[in-house]
XYZ file of C-alpha atoms in Angstrom:
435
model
C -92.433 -5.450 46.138
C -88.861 -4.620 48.400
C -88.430 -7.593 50.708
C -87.162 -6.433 54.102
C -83.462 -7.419 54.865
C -84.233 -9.559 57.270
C -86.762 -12.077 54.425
C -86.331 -15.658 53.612
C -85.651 -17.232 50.673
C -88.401 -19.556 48.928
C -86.680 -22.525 49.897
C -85.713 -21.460 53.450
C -89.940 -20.358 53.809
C -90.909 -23.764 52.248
C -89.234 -26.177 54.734
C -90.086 -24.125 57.572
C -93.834 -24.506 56.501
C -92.873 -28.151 55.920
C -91.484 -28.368 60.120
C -94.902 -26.147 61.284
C -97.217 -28.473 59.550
C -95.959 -31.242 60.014
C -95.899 -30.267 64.170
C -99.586 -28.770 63.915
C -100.378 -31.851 62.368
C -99.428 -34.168 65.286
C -100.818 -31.551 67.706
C -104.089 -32.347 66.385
C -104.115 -35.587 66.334
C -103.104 -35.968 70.169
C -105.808 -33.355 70.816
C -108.080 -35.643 69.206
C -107.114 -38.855 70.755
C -107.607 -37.490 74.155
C -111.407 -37.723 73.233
C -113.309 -40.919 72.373
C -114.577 -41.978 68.793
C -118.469 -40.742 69.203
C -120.495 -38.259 70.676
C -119.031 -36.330 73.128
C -119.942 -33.684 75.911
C -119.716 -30.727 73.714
C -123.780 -29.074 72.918
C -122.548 -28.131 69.620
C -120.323 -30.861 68.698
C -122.721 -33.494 69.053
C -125.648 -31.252 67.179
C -122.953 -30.704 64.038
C -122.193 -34.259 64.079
C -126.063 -35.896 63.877
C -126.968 -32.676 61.726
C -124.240 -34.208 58.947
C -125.804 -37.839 59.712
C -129.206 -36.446 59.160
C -128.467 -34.624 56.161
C -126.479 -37.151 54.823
C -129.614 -39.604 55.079
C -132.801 -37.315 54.783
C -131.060 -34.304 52.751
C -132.733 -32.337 55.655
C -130.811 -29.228 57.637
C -131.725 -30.259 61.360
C -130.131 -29.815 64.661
C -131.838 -30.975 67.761
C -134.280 -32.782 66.255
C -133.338 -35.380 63.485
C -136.632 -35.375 61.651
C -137.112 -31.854 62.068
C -136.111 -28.799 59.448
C -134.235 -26.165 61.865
C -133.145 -22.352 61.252
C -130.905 -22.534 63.998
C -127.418 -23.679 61.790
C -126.522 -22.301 58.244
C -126.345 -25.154 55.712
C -122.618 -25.418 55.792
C -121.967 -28.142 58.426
C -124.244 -30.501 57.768
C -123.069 -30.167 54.024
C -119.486 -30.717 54.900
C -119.924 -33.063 57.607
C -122.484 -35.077 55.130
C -120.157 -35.570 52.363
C -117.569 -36.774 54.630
C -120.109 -39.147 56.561
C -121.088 -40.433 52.247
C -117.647 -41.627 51.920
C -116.640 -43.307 55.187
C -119.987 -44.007 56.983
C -121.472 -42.544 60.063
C -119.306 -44.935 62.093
C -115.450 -45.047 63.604
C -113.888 -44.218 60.736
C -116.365 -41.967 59.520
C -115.748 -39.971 62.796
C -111.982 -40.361 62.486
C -112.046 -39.030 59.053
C -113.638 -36.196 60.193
C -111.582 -35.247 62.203
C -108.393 -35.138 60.479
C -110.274 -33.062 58.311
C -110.904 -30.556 60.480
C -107.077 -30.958 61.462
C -106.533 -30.294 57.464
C -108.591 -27.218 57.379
C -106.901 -26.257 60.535
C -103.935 -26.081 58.672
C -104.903 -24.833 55.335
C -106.036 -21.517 57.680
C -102.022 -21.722 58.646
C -101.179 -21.922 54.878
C -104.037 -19.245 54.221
C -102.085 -17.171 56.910
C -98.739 -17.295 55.298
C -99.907 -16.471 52.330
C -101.085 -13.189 53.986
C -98.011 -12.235 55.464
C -96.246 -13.257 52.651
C -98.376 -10.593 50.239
C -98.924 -7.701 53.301
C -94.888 -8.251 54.165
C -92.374 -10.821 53.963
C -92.514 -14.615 53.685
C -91.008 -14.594 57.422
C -93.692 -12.465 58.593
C -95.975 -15.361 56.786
C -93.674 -18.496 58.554
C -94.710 -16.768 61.865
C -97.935 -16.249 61.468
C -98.441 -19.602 60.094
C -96.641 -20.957 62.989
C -98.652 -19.362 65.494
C -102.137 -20.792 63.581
C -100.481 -24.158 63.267
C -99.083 -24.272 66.887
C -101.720 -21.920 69.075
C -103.670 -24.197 71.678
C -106.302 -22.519 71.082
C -106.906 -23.109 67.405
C -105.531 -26.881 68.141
C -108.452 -27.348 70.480
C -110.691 -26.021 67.884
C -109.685 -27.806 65.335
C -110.109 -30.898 67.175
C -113.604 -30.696 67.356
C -116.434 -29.998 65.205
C -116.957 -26.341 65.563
C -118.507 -23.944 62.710
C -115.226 -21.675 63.532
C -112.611 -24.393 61.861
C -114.123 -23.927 58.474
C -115.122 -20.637 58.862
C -111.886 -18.710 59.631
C -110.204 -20.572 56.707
C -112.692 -19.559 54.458
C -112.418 -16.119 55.528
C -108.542 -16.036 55.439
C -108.193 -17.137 51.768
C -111.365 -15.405 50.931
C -109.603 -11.986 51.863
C -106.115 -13.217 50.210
C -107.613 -14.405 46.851
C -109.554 -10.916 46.913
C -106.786 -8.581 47.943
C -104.561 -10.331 45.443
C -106.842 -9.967 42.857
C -106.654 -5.518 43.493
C -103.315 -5.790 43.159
C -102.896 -8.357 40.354
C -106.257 -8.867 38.672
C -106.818 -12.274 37.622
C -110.471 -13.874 36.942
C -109.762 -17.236 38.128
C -108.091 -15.527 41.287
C -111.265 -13.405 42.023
C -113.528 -16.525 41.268
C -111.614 -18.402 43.720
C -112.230 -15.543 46.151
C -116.512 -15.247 45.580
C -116.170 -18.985 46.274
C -114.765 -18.421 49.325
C -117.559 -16.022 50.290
C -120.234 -17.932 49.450
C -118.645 -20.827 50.893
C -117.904 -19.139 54.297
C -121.731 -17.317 54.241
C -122.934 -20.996 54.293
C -121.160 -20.886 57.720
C -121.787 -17.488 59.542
C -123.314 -14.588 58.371
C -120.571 -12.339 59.802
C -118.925 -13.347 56.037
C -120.948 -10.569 54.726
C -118.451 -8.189 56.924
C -115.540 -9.352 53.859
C -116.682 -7.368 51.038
C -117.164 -4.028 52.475
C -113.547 -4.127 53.457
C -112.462 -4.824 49.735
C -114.762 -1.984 49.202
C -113.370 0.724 51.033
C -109.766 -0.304 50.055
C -110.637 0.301 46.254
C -112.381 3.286 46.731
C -109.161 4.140 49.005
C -106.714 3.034 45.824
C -109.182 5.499 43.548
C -109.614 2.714 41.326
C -112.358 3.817 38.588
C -115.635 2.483 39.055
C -116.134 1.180 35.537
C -113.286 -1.614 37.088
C -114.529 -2.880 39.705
C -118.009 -2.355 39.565
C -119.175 -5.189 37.302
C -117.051 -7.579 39.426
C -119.037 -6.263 42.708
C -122.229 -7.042 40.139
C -120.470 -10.626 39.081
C -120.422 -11.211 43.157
C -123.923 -10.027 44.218
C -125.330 -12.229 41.356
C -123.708 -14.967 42.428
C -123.854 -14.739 45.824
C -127.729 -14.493 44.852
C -127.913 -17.360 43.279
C -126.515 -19.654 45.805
C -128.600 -18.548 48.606
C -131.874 -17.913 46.969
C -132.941 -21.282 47.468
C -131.698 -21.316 50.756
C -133.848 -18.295 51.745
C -136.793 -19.256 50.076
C -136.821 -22.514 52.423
C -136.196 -20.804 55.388
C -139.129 -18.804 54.478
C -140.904 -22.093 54.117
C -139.787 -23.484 57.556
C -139.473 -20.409 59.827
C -141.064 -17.838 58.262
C -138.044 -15.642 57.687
C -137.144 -14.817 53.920
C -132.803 -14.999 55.110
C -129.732 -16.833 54.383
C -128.444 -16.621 58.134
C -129.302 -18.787 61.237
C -131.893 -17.753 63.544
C -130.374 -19.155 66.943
C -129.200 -15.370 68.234
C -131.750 -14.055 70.330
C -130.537 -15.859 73.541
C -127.165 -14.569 72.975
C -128.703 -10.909 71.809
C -130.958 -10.834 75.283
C -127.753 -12.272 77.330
C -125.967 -9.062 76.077
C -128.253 -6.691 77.647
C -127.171 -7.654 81.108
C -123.340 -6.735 80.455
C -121.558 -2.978 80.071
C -122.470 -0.116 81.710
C -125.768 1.320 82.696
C -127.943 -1.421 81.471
C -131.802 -1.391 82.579
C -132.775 -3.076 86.008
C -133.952 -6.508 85.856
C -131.579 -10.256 85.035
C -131.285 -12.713 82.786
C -133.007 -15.412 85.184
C -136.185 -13.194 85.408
C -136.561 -12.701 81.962
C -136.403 -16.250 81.206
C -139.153 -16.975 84.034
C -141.424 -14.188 82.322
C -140.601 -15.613 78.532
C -141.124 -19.175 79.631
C -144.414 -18.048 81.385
C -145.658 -16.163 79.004
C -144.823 -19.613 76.131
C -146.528 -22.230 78.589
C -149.792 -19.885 78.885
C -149.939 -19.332 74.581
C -149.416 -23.317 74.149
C -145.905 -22.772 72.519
C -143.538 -23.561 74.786
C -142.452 -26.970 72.934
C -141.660 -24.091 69.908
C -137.868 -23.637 70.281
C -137.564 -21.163 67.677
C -140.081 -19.634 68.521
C -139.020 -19.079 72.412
C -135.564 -18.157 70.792
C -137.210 -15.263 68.772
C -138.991 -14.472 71.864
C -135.658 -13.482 74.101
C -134.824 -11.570 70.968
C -137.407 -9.482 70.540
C -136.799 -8.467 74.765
C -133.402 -8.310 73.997
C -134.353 -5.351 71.519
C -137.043 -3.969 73.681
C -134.029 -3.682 76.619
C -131.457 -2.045 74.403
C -134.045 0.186 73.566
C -134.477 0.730 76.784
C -130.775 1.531 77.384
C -130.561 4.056 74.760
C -133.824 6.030 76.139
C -132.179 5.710 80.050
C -128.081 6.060 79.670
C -127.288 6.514 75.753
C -123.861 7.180 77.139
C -123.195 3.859 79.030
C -124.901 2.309 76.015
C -121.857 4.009 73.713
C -119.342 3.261 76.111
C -120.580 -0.721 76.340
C -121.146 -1.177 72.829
C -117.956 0.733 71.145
C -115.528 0.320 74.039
C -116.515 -2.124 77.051
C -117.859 -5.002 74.729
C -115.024 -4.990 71.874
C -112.299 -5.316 74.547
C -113.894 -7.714 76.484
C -113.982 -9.634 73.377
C -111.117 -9.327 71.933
C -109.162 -10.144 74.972
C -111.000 -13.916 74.951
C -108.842 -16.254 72.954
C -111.601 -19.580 72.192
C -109.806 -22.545 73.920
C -113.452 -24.669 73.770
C -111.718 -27.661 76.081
C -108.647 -28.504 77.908
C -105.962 -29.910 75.068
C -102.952 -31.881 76.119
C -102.882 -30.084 79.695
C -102.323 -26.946 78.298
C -104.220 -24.886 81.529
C -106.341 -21.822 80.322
C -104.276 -19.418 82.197
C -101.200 -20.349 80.283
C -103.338 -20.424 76.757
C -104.963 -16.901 77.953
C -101.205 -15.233 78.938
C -99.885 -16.180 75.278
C -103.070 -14.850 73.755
C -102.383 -11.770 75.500
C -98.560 -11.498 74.445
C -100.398 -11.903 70.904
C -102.411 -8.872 71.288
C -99.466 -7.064 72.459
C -97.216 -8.337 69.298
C -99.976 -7.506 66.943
C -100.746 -3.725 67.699
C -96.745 -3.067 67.583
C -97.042 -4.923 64.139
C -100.158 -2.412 63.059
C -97.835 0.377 64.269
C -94.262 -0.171 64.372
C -94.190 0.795 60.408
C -95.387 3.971 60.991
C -93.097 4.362 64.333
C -89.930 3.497 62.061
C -91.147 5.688 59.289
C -91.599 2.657 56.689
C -94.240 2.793 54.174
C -96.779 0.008 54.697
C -97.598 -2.472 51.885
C -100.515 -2.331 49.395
C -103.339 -3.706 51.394
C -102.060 -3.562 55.112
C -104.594 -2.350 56.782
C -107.267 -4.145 55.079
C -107.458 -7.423 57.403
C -107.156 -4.891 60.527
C -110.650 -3.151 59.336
C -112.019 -6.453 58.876
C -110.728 -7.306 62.486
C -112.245 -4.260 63.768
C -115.980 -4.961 62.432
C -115.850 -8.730 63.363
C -115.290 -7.028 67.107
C -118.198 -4.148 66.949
C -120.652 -6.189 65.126
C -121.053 -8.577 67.626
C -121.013 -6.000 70.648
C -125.175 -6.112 70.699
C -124.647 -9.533 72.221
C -123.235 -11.279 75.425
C -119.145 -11.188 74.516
C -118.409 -14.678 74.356
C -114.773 -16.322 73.732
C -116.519 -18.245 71.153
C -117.233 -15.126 68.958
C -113.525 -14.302 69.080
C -112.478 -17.216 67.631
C -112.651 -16.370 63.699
C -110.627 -12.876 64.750
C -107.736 -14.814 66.304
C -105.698 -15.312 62.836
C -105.514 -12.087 62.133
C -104.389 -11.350 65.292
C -101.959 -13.736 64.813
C -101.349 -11.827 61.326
C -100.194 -8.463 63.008
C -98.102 -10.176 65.565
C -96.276 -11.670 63.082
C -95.571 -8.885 61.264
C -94.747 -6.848 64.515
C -91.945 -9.850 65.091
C -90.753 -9.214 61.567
C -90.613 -5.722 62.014
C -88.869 -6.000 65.764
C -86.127 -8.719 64.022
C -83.983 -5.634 62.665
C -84.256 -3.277 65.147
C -83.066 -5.889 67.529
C -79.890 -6.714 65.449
C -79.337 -2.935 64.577
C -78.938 -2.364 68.484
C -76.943 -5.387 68.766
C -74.331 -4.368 65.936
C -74.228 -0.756 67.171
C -73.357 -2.085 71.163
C -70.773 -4.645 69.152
C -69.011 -1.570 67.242
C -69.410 0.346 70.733
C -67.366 -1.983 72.344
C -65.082 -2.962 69.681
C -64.737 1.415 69.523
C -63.812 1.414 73.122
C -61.166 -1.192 72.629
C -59.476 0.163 70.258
């Protein structure tokens, strides 16, 4: 592949990396020390952390309760979180390990991230964006907690690299690597299953045979199969659902119903006062999952509501309204070093900016985009719609932000030579007029 003339050299890429890391590193561990050792006041944080301490003890999957089985959380926390908790202890140090961890992984999703822009572009286009996943106070306040999203996005970064690499240079162990990544990341959030489809449409785009790559789509489907079988089968066993995702939605799914345009009468308070009636008179309101499914099935019954009164405000919210107001939420889950959200909100925003000149600035300057470009912005664009049935929350954002960060980085790259072409052609202007 032509490097642009603007590219580093391996060496000059490596010790950049080297500086970013090394910076994203320390980031993270001020972020961290700003909170104490132990449970903390973040809802999720504290129900990842005792759902690795029960696992790690009981081999159960639990969140609010400790001694009971719960569909609310994939099996991929507790796992992670367990193992660490089985070599340090559930204790200081267990904690502490923890958490430079998730300051690793953090930074494996920058390294994930340059390897990206390295393949789609250049290796400086890969230095940026790994700076910005590295450096963004966003991802450092992120990262310094125990959130699904820190694992998650990294999986899902070198997940699409080892797969898109392996189109364009088949290699077994490289595709392997990439399945594990989906399985691994499916363990976290079902929106994983959004990955493949994208790889999909990209070979059928290449017009690459089907006797290629169809027994590697079988190869992934079988094992994909075989790692959450088991995990189906119990939830089928504890919450009567035969699925490998979590079952904690409906809130969020009912919540969406009262945002966009045109949406049936009625709010989110009364609907909770009916639901909660209706669980206290039927003896189930103790039943969390059961209240949960509850809001969801309402949820459905006012969307279909929608459609039947304003299908056009429905359109509108769900392919225009909801999308943007998403994507336009960077996650910053606490205050980090005294970084105000306005400030972390205005750089996300520059980012948006940076990355839809980088998505069109080849096609404005008439270069021919690399093998694969526009794969991580389709994969962008259904992590944005799929979510649009419920309540637009910064949270949901959060796994789309590196490849945000991708684009922008590329759009810098691309904006580096047009910015020294204009400078050498007002030099030679002047030099011209002094002569």
């Amino acid at each position: 592949m032509n490097r642009p003339p603007f590219d580093l050299t391996k060496k000059q890429a490596v010790w950049w990396l080297v500086v970013i890391f090394a910076l994203g590193f320390v980031l993270r561990v001020f972020a961290t020390y700003e909170w104490p050792m132990g449970i903390n006041h973040f809802s999720d944080d504290n129900g990842y952390l005792n759902s690795g301490a029960t696992f790690l003890k009981t081999g159960y999957v639990t969140y609010a309760k400790p001694n009971v089985p719960s569909g609310v959380l994939g099996p991929g926390m507790p796992i992670l979180l367990g193992m660490i908790f089985a070599v340090f202890g559930y204790q200081p140090e267990g904690l502490m390990a923890s958490h430079v961890a998730f300051a690793g992984i953090g930074l494996l999703t920058a390294l994930g991230l340059y390897l990206l822009g390295a393949l789609l572009h250049s290796r400086l286009a890969g230095v940026v964006a790994s700076a910005f996943g590295a450096l963004d106070f966003g991802l450092v306040s992120t990262n310094s907690a125990f959130y699904t999203e820190t694992p998650f996005m990294c999986l899902m970064v070198f997940g699409l690299y080892f797969f898109l690499k392996s189109v364009l240079d088949w290699r077994l162990g490289r595709y392997l690597a990439g399945v594990a990544c989906f399985c691994a990341a499916m363990a976290f959030k079902g929106l994983a299953l959004l990955l493949p489809p994208c790889i999909l449409a990209y070979l059928l785009y290449r017009r690459v045979k089907l006797s290629k790559w169809l027994p590697q789509a079988v190869l992934l489907v079988v094992i994909s199969a075989l790692v959450f079988l088991p995990w189906c089968v119990r939830n089928q066993q504890i919450i009567g659902v035969f699925t490998p995702f979590p079952t904690s939605q409906g809130d969020q799914k009912l919540l969406g119903t009262y945002v966009g345009v045109g949406y049936p009468d009625g709010t989110y308070e009364e609907a909770l006062e009916k639901l909660d009636a209706m669980a206290w008179e039927q003896g189930y309101q103790t039943d969390t999952i059961h209240r949960i499914k509850d809001r969801g099935e309402y949820g459905q019954e006012r969307l279909a509501q929608w459609i039947a009164q304003n299908p056009l405000g429905f359109l509108f919210t769900h392919l225009l309204y909801k999308p943007v107001s998403l994507l336009i939420l960077p996650f910053y889950p606490h205050k980090t070093l005294h970084v105000p959200l306005r400030l972390v909100n205005l750089c996300w925003w520059v980012l948006l900016v940076l990355a839809l000149w980088g998505v069109l600035s080849g096609k404005l300057t008439g270069k021919k985009s690399y093998p694969g470009f526009y794969v991580p912005l389709i994969l962008l664009a259904l992590s944005v719609w799929v979510p649009s049935l419920m309540v637009p929350l910064a949270r949901y954002n959060a796994a789309n932000m590196p490849f945000v960060m991708l684009y922008a980085a590329i759009g810098i790259a691309n904006g580096l030579p047009l910015i020294h072409r204009d400078k050498s052609r007002s030099l030679q202007e002047r030099m011209e007029k002094s002569t």
